[in-house]
């Protein structure tokens, strides 16, 4: 894998930010103009593979942030999937939260 591929995440292809900057934005440690934590979370939820979403964001942050991020999601299928997950997790696997 090329260093360029490691440094730039595929779900932020249209921004000149690297993986470390994205992680800082997602964690709320950095804001670049309108690119804030909510933007990063929605970007991750819209474009990243599910295992990466869970690894990077975690179930707790997903369940807690979902009401704020849901309205910004464009993908109806992903929105339905996360709606299900966010309602199912607390009931069936609260230990993951």
CSV table of C-alpha atoms in Angstrom, one decimal:
chain,number,residue,atom,x,y,z
A,1,UNK,CA,0.0,0.0,0.0
A,2,UNK,CA,1.3,3.4,-0.9
A,3,UNK,CA,2.0,6.0,1.7
A,4,UNK,CA,-0.5,8.3,-0.1
A,5,UNK,CA,-3.3,5.7,0.4
A,6,UNK,CA,-2.5,5.3,4.1
A,7,UNK,CA,-2.5,9.1,4.7
A,8,UNK,CA,-5.7,9.8,2.8
A,9,UNK,CA,-8.9,8.1,3.6
A,10,UNK,CA,-11.1,7.0,0.7
A,11,UNK,CA,-14.2,8.6,2.2
A,12,UNK,CA,-12.7,12.0,2.2
A,13,UNK,CA,-11.4,11.9,-1.4
A,14,UNK,CA,-12.7,15.3,-2.2
A,15,UNK,CA,-11.0,17.1,0.7
A,16,UNK,CA,-7.3,17.8,1.2
A,17,UNK,CA,-7.1,16.3,4.7
A,18,UNK,CA,-5.2,13.3,5.8
A,19,UNK,CA,-6.2,10.4,8.2
A,20,UNK,CA,-4.8,12.2,11.3
A,21,UNK,CA,-6.7,15.4,10.6
A,22,UNK,CA,-9.9,13.4,10.0
A,23,UNK,CA,-9.4,11.6,13.3
A,24,UNK,CA,-8.8,14.9,15.1
A,25,UNK,CA,-12.0,16.4,13.5
A,26,UNK,CA,-14.0,13.3,14.4
A,27,UNK,CA,-12.7,13.4,18.0
A,28,UNK,CA,-13.7,17.1,18.2
A,29,UNK,CA,-10.1,18.3,18.7
A,30,UNK,CA,-10.0,20.2,15.4
A,31,UNK,CA,-12.4,22.2,13.2
A,32,UNK,CA,-11.5,23.3,9.7
A,33,UNK,CA,-14.1,25.9,8.6
A,34,UNK,CA,-17.4,24.0,8.4
A,35,UNK,CA,-15.6,20.6,8.8
A,36,UNK,CA,-16.5,19.7,12.4
A,37,UNK,CA,-17.2,16.6,14.4
A,38,UNK,CA,-20.7,16.2,13.1
A,39,UNK,CA,-19.5,16.6,9.5
A,40,UNK,CA,-16.8,13.9,10.1
A,41,UNK,CA,-19.3,11.5,11.7
A,42,UNK,CA,-21.8,11.9,8.9
A,43,UNK,CA,-19.0,11.4,6.3
A,44,UNK,CA,-17.9,8.3,8.0
A,45,UNK,CA,-21.4,6.9,8.3
A,46,UNK,CA,-22.2,7.7,4.7
A,47,UNK,CA,-19.1,6.3,3.0
A,48,UNK,CA,-17.0,4.0,5.3
A,49,UNK,CA,-17.5,0.3,5.5
A,50,UNK,CA,-19.4,-0.9,8.5
A,51,UNK,CA,-16.4,-2.5,10.3
A,52,UNK,CA,-14.5,0.7,10.0
A,53,UNK,CA,-17.4,2.7,11.3
A,54,UNK,CA,-17.5,0.5,14.4
A,55,UNK,CA,-13.8,0.6,14.9
A,56,UNK,CA,-13.4,4.3,14.5
A,57,UNK,CA,-16.6,5.7,16.0
A,58,UNK,CA,-17.7,2.9,18.3
A,59,UNK,CA,-21.2,1.8,19.2
A,60,UNK,CA,-21.7,4.2,22.1
A,61,UNK,CA,-20.8,7.3,20.1
A,62,UNK,CA,-23.0,6.0,17.2
A,63,UNK,CA,-26.0,5.5,19.5
A,64,UNK,CA,-25.5,8.8,21.2
A,65,UNK,CA,-24.9,10.9,18.1
A,66,UNK,CA,-27.4,9.3,15.8
A,67,UNK,CA,-30.3,11.6,16.6
A,68,UNK,CA,-28.1,14.6,15.6
A,69,UNK,CA,-26.6,13.0,12.5
A,70,UNK,CA,-29.6,11.2,11.1
A,71,UNK,CA,-31.1,14.2,9.3
A,72,UNK,CA,-27.9,14.9,7.5
A,73,UNK,CA,-27.6,11.4,6.0
A,74,UNK,CA,-28.4,11.2,2.3
A,75,UNK,CA,-28.3,7.4,1.8
A,76,UNK,CA,-31.8,6.1,2.7
A,77,UNK,CA,-30.5,2.5,2.9
A,78,UNK,CA,-27.7,3.4,5.4
A,79,UNK,CA,-30.2,5.6,7.3
A,80,UNK,CA,-32.6,2.6,7.7
A,81,UNK,CA,-29.7,0.3,8.7
A,82,UNK,CA,-28.4,2.7,11.4
A,83,UNK,CA,-32.0,3.3,12.6
A,84,UNK,CA,-32.3,-0.4,13.2
A,85,UNK,CA,-28.9,-0.7,14.8
A,86,UNK,CA,-29.4,2.2,17.1
A,87,UNK,CA,-32.7,0.9,18.3
A,88,UNK,CA,-31.6,-2.8,18.5
A,89,UNK,CA,-28.3,-2.4,20.3
A,90,UNK,CA,-29.5,-0.9,23.6
A,91,UNK,CA,-32.2,-3.6,23.9
A,92,UNK,CA,-30.2,-6.6,22.8
A,93,UNK,CA,-26.5,-5.7,23.6
A,94,UNK,CA,-26.4,-2.9,26.1
A,95,UNK,CA,-22.9,-4.2,27.2
A,96,UNK,CA,-21.5,-2.9,23.9
A,97,UNK,CA,-22.5,0.6,24.9
